[in-house]
């Protein structure tokens, strides 16, 4: 028996999102699945090749792979926003070049990346002086730091775990990240603390860190999800994920 059926517009009645995740990233998808668990929001993932060693040359290679990875997103939806999930590579490639590469496939989609999102979040929170935490080797940290100062922020305090392997970064424990935030906040007054890298596990501890240091926390995954939702005109309050969502 052939059964009859009707169709509708699908899951993304409010917004359809695409997310390009690093091959090595173990953190972004679990954290995004919590933030984006909103009625009518569809989120689809693709992966992009990346070796575990985070260096400027390995990061720069991803620019040429972005269109191919974008094409691996489900082709049926019209995407409202597409995100690229690498903070350090966005600093090396440049947000404008990330957007240009993705729009070769979906020319009408809005595009975000963690660097652009962190800058937008800092401005939303009216922060001027940032504490800044990374897991990166010095060369990569310096590129990210330079991008933030070019965007008009002062770096009040800085610290890095100086770990070059993305798999190890994904296993830096939450208590170490909390301690890092406390150390940076104690080093110099700041308006917010940026915790850079989509592999660092921050979502469970953002509220705890904000309570301890007394300023907003801006993490890569949190800021990227916030920015993508705002670009899609979705403004649901999600206070469990920090003052940025308040």
mmCIF file of C-alpha atoms in Angstrom:
data_model
loop_
_atom_site.group_PDB
_atom_site.id
_atom_site.type_symbol
_atom_site.label_atom_id
_atom_site.label_comp_id
_atom_site.label_asym_id
_atom_site.label_seq_id
_atom_site.Cartn_x
_atom_site.Cartn_y
_atom_site.Cartn_z
ATOM 1 C CA UNK A 1 0.000 0.000 0.000
ATOM 2 C CA UNK A 2 1.362 3.428 -0.939
ATOM 3 C CA UNK A 3 0.689 5.825 1.931
ATOM 4 C CA UNK A 4 -0.331 9.457 1.476
ATOM 5 C CA UNK A 5 1.625 12.242 3.138
ATOM 6 C CA UNK A 6 1.826 16.009 3.481
ATOM 7 C CA UNK A 7 4.975 18.137 3.768
ATOM 8 C CA UNK A 8 5.840 21.241 5.758
ATOM 9 C CA UNK A 9 8.840 23.559 5.937
ATOM 10 C CA UNK A 10 10.864 21.250 8.191
ATOM 11 C CA UNK A 11 12.564 21.777 11.549
ATOM 12 C CA UNK A 12 13.895 25.306 11.070
ATOM 13 C CA UNK A 13 10.672 27.248 11.435
ATOM 14 C CA UNK A 14 12.561 30.071 13.173
ATOM 15 C CA UNK A 15 16.093 29.640 11.826
ATOM 16 C CA UNK A 16 18.339 27.155 10.049
ATOM 17 C CA UNK A 17 21.980 27.118 11.073
ATOM 18 C CA UNK A 18 25.039 25.441 9.591
ATOM 19 C CA UNK A 19 28.172 24.813 11.611
ATOM 20 C CA UNK A 20 31.593 23.865 10.229
ATOM 21 C CA UNK A 21 33.547 22.087 12.967
ATOM 22 C CA UNK A 22 37.233 21.169 13.034
ATOM 23 C CA UNK A 23 38.032 17.507 12.429
ATOM 24 C CA UNK A 24 39.903 17.520 15.771
ATOM 25 C CA UNK A 25 37.305 19.398 17.859
ATOM 26 C CA UNK A 26 35.588 17.365 20.584
ATOM 27 C CA UNK A 27 33.859 20.196 22.462
ATOM 28 C CA UNK A 28 31.932 22.491 20.128
ATOM 29 C CA UNK A 29 29.141 20.105 19.122
ATOM 30 C CA UNK A 30 28.196 19.054 22.679
ATOM 31 C CA UNK A 31 28.196 22.674 23.865
ATOM 32 C CA UNK A 32 26.277 23.936 20.825
ATOM 33 C CA UNK A 33 23.674 21.186 21.204
ATOM 34 C CA UNK A 34 22.770 22.646 24.597
ATOM 35 C CA UNK A 35 22.704 26.301 23.596
ATOM 36 C CA UNK A 36 20.837 25.735 20.332
ATOM 37 C CA UNK A 37 18.183 23.442 21.815
ATOM 38 C CA UNK A 38 15.427 25.933 20.955
ATOM 39 C CA UNK A 39 12.077 25.187 19.378
ATOM 40 C CA UNK A 40 12.158 25.906 15.661
ATOM 41 C CA UNK A 41 15.958 26.175 15.404
ATOM 42 C CA UNK A 42 17.633 23.605 13.139
ATOM 43 C CA UNK A 43 21.394 23.101 13.471
ATOM 44 C CA UNK A 44 23.434 21.053 10.991
ATOM 45 C CA UNK A 45 27.145 20.224 11.186
ATOM 46 C CA UNK A 46 29.960 19.609 8.760
ATOM 47 C CA UNK A 47 33.617 18.895 9.464
ATOM 48 C CA UNK A 48 36.762 20.445 8.012
ATOM 49 C CA UNK A 49 40.174 18.724 7.837
ATOM 50 C CA UNK A 50 42.610 19.771 10.553
ATOM 51 C CA UNK A 51 45.685 18.162 12.065
ATOM 52 C CA UNK A 52 45.987 18.151 15.881
ATOM 53 C CA UNK A 53 48.928 20.592 15.923
ATOM 54 C CA UNK A 54 47.633 24.167 16.143
ATOM 55 C CA UNK A 55 50.161 26.337 14.298
ATOM 56 C CA UNK A 56 49.760 29.316 11.989
ATOM 57 C CA UNK A 57 50.573 27.255 8.887
ATOM 58 C CA UNK A 58 48.126 24.444 9.705
ATOM 59 C CA UNK A 59 45.422 26.976 10.482
ATOM 60 C CA UNK A 60 45.921 28.913 7.251
ATOM 61 C CA UNK A 61 45.447 25.749 5.146
ATOM 62 C CA UNK A 62 41.797 25.573 6.180
ATOM 63 C CA UNK A 63 40.839 28.581 4.063
ATOM 64 C CA UNK A 64 41.033 26.532 0.879
ATOM 65 C CA UNK A 65 39.013 23.684 2.453
ATOM 66 C CA UNK A 66 36.143 25.872 3.645
ATOM 67 C CA UNK A 67 34.045 25.712 0.435
ATOM 68 C CA UNK A 68 34.276 21.898 0.248
ATOM 69 C CA UNK A 69 33.296 21.544 3.913
ATOM 70 C CA UNK A 70 30.426 23.989 3.426
ATOM 71 C CA UNK A 71 29.122 21.831 0.573
ATOM 72 C CA UNK A 72 28.913 18.869 2.972
ATOM 73 C CA UNK A 73 26.135 20.584 4.922
ATOM 74 C CA UNK A 74 22.682 19.223 3.980
ATOM 75 C CA UNK A 75 21.831 20.924 0.712
ATOM 76 C CA UNK A 76 18.055 21.120 1.117
ATOM 77 C CA UNK A 77 17.715 23.986 3.650
ATOM 78 C CA UNK A 78 18.219 27.671 2.999
ATOM 79 C CA UNK A 79 20.691 28.662 5.700
ATOM 80 C CA UNK A 80 20.102 31.797 7.731
ATOM 81 C CA UNK A 81 23.539 31.683 9.361
ATOM 82 C CA UNK A 82 26.612 29.515 8.855
ATOM 83 C CA UNK A 83 29.349 29.421 11.481
ATOM 84 C CA UNK A 84 32.980 28.348 11.254
ATOM 85 C CA UNK A 85 34.234 26.901 14.511
ATOM 86 C CA UNK A 86 37.878 27.839 14.904
ATOM 87 C CA UNK A 87 38.964 30.903 16.862
ATOM 88 C CA UNK A 88 42.658 30.717 16.073
ATOM 89 C CA UNK A 89 42.171 30.028 12.357
ATOM 90 C CA UNK A 90 39.733 32.930 12.119
ATOM 91 C CA UNK A 91 42.516 35.121 13.502
ATOM 92 C CA UNK A 92 44.976 33.819 10.898
ATOM 93 C CA UNK A 93 42.617 33.701 7.899
ATOM 94 C CA UNK A 94 40.560 36.779 8.814
ATOM 95 C CA UNK A 95 36.807 36.878 9.387
ATOM 96 C CA UNK A 96 36.173 38.556 6.050
ATOM 97 C CA UNK A 97 37.993 35.745 4.209
ATOM 98 C CA UNK A 98 36.124 33.081 6.167
ATOM 99 C CA UNK A 99 32.833 34.680 5.143
ATOM 100 C CA UNK A 100 33.937 35.014 1.524
ATOM 101 C CA UNK A 101 34.865 31.313 1.302
ATOM 102 C CA UNK A 102 31.570 30.135 2.814
ATOM 103 C CA UNK A 103 29.525 32.441 0.591
ATOM 104 C CA UNK A 104 30.989 30.853 -2.518
ATOM 105 C CA UNK A 105 28.576 28.034 -1.665
ATOM 106 C CA UNK A 106 25.738 29.849 0.140
ATOM 107 C CA UNK A 107 25.903 33.456 -1.065
ATOM 108 C CA UNK A 108 22.852 34.606 0.917
ATOM 109 C CA UNK A 109 23.848 33.183 4.296
ATOM 110 C CA UNK A 110 25.074 35.369 7.115
ATOM 111 C CA UNK A 111 28.412 34.117 8.457
ATOM 112 C CA UNK A 112 30.054 34.129 11.862
ATOM 113 C CA UNK A 113 33.221 32.757 13.395
ATOM 114 C CA UNK A 114 34.537 32.876 16.976
ATOM 115 C CA UNK A 115 36.761 35.912 16.402
ATOM 116 C CA UNK A 116 33.927 37.966 14.922
ATOM 117 C CA UNK A 117 31.599 36.680 17.639
ATOM 118 C CA UNK A 118 33.972 37.536 20.505
ATOM 119 C CA UNK A 119 34.381 41.058 19.131
ATOM 120 C CA UNK A 120 30.599 41.456 18.783
ATOM 121 C CA UNK A 121 30.085 40.094 22.305
ATOM 122 C CA UNK A 122 32.654 42.462 23.801
ATOM 123 C CA UNK A 123 30.933 45.400 22.156
ATOM 124 C CA UNK A 124 27.501 44.169 23.264
ATOM 125 C CA UNK A 125 28.770 44.074 26.855
ATOM 126 C CA UNK A 126 30.423 47.502 26.405
ATOM 127 C CA UNK A 127 33.748 46.036 27.511
ATOM 128 C CA UNK A 128 36.904 48.035 26.898
ATOM 129 C CA UNK A 129 39.540 46.199 28.934
ATOM 130 C CA UNK A 130 39.685 42.447 28.428
ATOM 131 C CA UNK A 131 41.310 39.683 30.352
ATOM 132 C CA UNK A 132 42.464 37.151 27.773
ATOM 133 C CA UNK A 133 43.049 33.403 28.171
ATOM 134 C CA UNK A 134 44.152 31.001 25.429
ATOM 135 C CA UNK A 135 45.473 27.464 25.223
ATOM 136 C CA UNK A 136 47.679 28.337 22.237
ATOM 137 C CA UNK A 137 51.382 28.472 21.560
ATOM 138 C CA UNK A 138 52.718 32.072 21.716
ATOM 139 C CA UNK A 139 52.654 32.732 17.955
ATOM 140 C CA UNK A 140 48.953 31.861 17.667
ATOM 141 C CA UNK A 141 48.008 33.709 20.861
ATOM 142 C CA UNK A 142 49.730 36.839 19.611
ATOM 143 C CA UNK A 143 47.729 36.842 16.365
ATOM 144 C CA UNK A 144 44.465 36.609 18.285
ATOM 145 C CA UNK A 145 45.591 39.295 20.715
ATOM 146 C CA UNK A 146 46.476 41.588 17.814
ATOM 147 C CA UNK A 147 43.044 41.101 16.247
ATOM 148 C CA UNK A 148 41.360 42.123 19.506
ATOM 149 C CA UNK A 149 43.469 45.250 19.913
ATOM 150 C CA UNK A 150 42.811 46.175 16.271
ATOM 151 C CA UNK A 151 39.100 45.919 17.102
ATOM 152 C CA UNK A 152 39.552 48.551 19.812
ATOM 153 C CA UNK A 153 39.990 46.500 22.985
ATOM 154 C CA UNK A 154 42.779 46.826 25.534
ATOM 155 C CA UNK A 155 44.237 43.575 26.862
ATOM 156 C CA UNK A 156 44.453 44.117 30.606
ATOM 157 C CA UNK A 157 45.794 40.678 31.473
ATOM 158 C CA UNK A 158 46.872 37.645 29.482
ATOM 159 C CA UNK A 159 47.642 34.006 30.149
ATOM 160 C CA UNK A 160 47.991 30.846 28.075
ATOM 161 C CA UNK A 161 48.210 27.122 28.717
ATOM 162 C CA UNK A 162 50.672 27.067 25.755
ATOM 163 C CA UNK A 163 49.469 23.708 24.476
ATOM 164 C CA UNK A 164 49.752 23.025 20.739
ATOM 165 C CA UNK A 165 47.762 19.796 20.525
ATOM 166 C CA UNK A 166 44.003 20.217 20.087
ATOM 167 C CA UNK A 167 43.257 16.803 21.606
ATOM 168 C CA UNK A 168 45.071 17.791 24.783
ATOM 169 C CA UNK A 169 43.283 21.153 24.874
ATOM 170 C CA UNK A 170 39.940 19.336 24.880
ATOM 171 C CA UNK A 171 41.070 17.566 28.056
ATOM 172 C CA UNK A 172 42.151 20.606 30.062
ATOM 173 C CA UNK A 173 39.984 20.224 33.150
ATOM 174 C CA UNK A 174 37.361 22.736 34.141
ATOM 175 C CA UNK A 175 38.994 23.562 37.479
ATOM 176 C CA UNK A 176 42.134 24.651 35.609
ATOM 177 C CA UNK A 177 40.073 26.999 33.462
ATOM 178 C CA UNK A 178 38.337 28.445 36.522
ATOM 179 C CA UNK A 179 41.705 28.983 38.206
ATOM 180 C CA UNK A 180 43.035 30.677 35.072
ATOM 181 C CA UNK A 181 40.090 33.095 35.038
ATOM 182 C CA UNK A 182 40.669 33.941 38.705
ATOM 183 C CA UNK A 183 44.383 34.536 38.079
ATOM 184 C CA UNK A 184 43.756 36.835 35.112
ATOM 185 C CA UNK A 185 41.058 38.783 36.983
ATOM 186 C CA UNK A 186 43.421 39.257 39.914
ATOM 187 C CA UNK A 187 46.260 40.459 37.670
ATOM 188 C CA UNK A 188 44.547 43.655 36.492
ATOM 189 C CA UNK A 189 41.051 45.192 36.444
ATOM 190 C CA UNK A 190 39.067 44.182 33.365
ATOM 191 C CA UNK A 191 35.512 44.550 32.041
ATOM 192 C CA UNK A 192 35.217 40.970 30.736
ATOM 193 C CA UNK A 193 37.368 37.872 30.314
ATOM 194 C CA UNK A 194 37.728 36.202 26.924
ATOM 195 C CA UNK A 195 38.453 32.468 27.002
ATOM 196 C CA UNK A 196 39.548 31.627 23.488
ATOM 197 C CA UNK A 197 39.328 28.240 21.693
ATOM 198 C CA UNK A 198 36.339 26.106 20.767
ATOM 199 C CA UNK A 199 38.057 23.029 22.232
ATOM 200 C CA UNK A 200 38.157 24.401 25.796
ATOM 201 C CA UNK A 201 35.234 23.151 27.895
ATOM 202 C CA UNK A 202 33.688 26.280 29.394
ATOM 203 C CA UNK A 203 29.910 25.998 29.166
ATOM 204 C CA UNK A 204 29.423 24.201 32.497
ATOM 205 C CA UNK A 205 31.530 26.733 34.389
ATOM 206 C CA UNK A 206 30.680 30.129 32.870
ATOM 207 C CA UNK A 207 28.299 31.100 35.672
ATOM 208 C CA UNK A 208 30.733 29.900 38.339
ATOM 209 C CA UNK A 209 33.549 31.940 36.801
ATOM 210 C CA UNK A 210 31.359 35.044 36.511
ATOM 211 C CA UNK A 211 30.407 34.688 40.150
ATOM 212 C CA UNK A 212 34.036 34.356 41.237
ATOM 213 C CA UNK A 213 35.587 37.092 39.104
ATOM 214 C CA UNK A 214 32.673 39.550 39.037
ATOM 215 C CA UNK A 215 32.775 40.284 35.274
ATOM 216 C CA UNK A 216 31.223 38.641 32.200
ATOM 217 C CA UNK A 217 32.912 35.632 30.637
ATOM 218 C CA UNK A 218 33.096 35.454 26.830
ATOM 219 C CA UNK A 219 34.075 31.994 25.608
ATOM 220 C CA UNK A 220 34.494 30.982 21.973
ATOM 221 C CA UNK A 221 31.587 28.523 21.768
ATOM 222 C CA UNK A 222 29.254 30.632 23.882
ATOM 223 C CA UNK A 223 29.972 33.802 21.900
ATOM 224 C CA UNK A 224 29.690 32.042 18.542
ATOM 225 C CA UNK A 225 26.312 30.507 19.424
ATOM 226 C CA UNK A 226 25.091 33.858 20.786
ATOM 227 C CA UNK A 227 26.222 35.716 17.667
ATOM 228 C CA UNK A 228 24.645 33.206 15.282
ATOM 229 C CA UNK A 229 21.338 33.374 17.149
ATOM 230 C CA UNK A 230 21.387 37.173 17.164
ATOM 231 C CA UNK A 231 22.167 37.265 13.439
ATOM 232 C CA UNK A 232 19.100 35.062 12.967
ATOM 233 C CA UNK A 233 17.020 37.542 15.038
ATOM 234 C CA UNK A 234 16.569 35.038 17.873
ATOM 235 C CA UNK A 235 16.864 36.703 21.264
ATOM 236 C CA UNK A 236 15.610 34.092 23.717
ATOM 237 C CA UNK A 237 17.115 34.759 27.169
ATOM 238 C CA UNK A 238 19.429 31.892 28.152
ATOM 239 C CA UNK A 239 20.903 33.030 31.485
ATOM 240 C CA UNK A 240 22.392 29.596 32.242
ATOM 241 C CA UNK A 241 25.037 30.395 29.639
ATOM 242 C CA UNK A 242 26.303 33.609 31.166
ATOM 243 C CA UNK A 243 25.686 37.333 31.327
ATOM 244 C CA UNK A 244 26.073 37.614 27.557
ATOM 245 C CA UNK A 245 22.784 35.745 27.187
ATOM 246 C CA UNK A 246 21.094 37.571 30.066
#
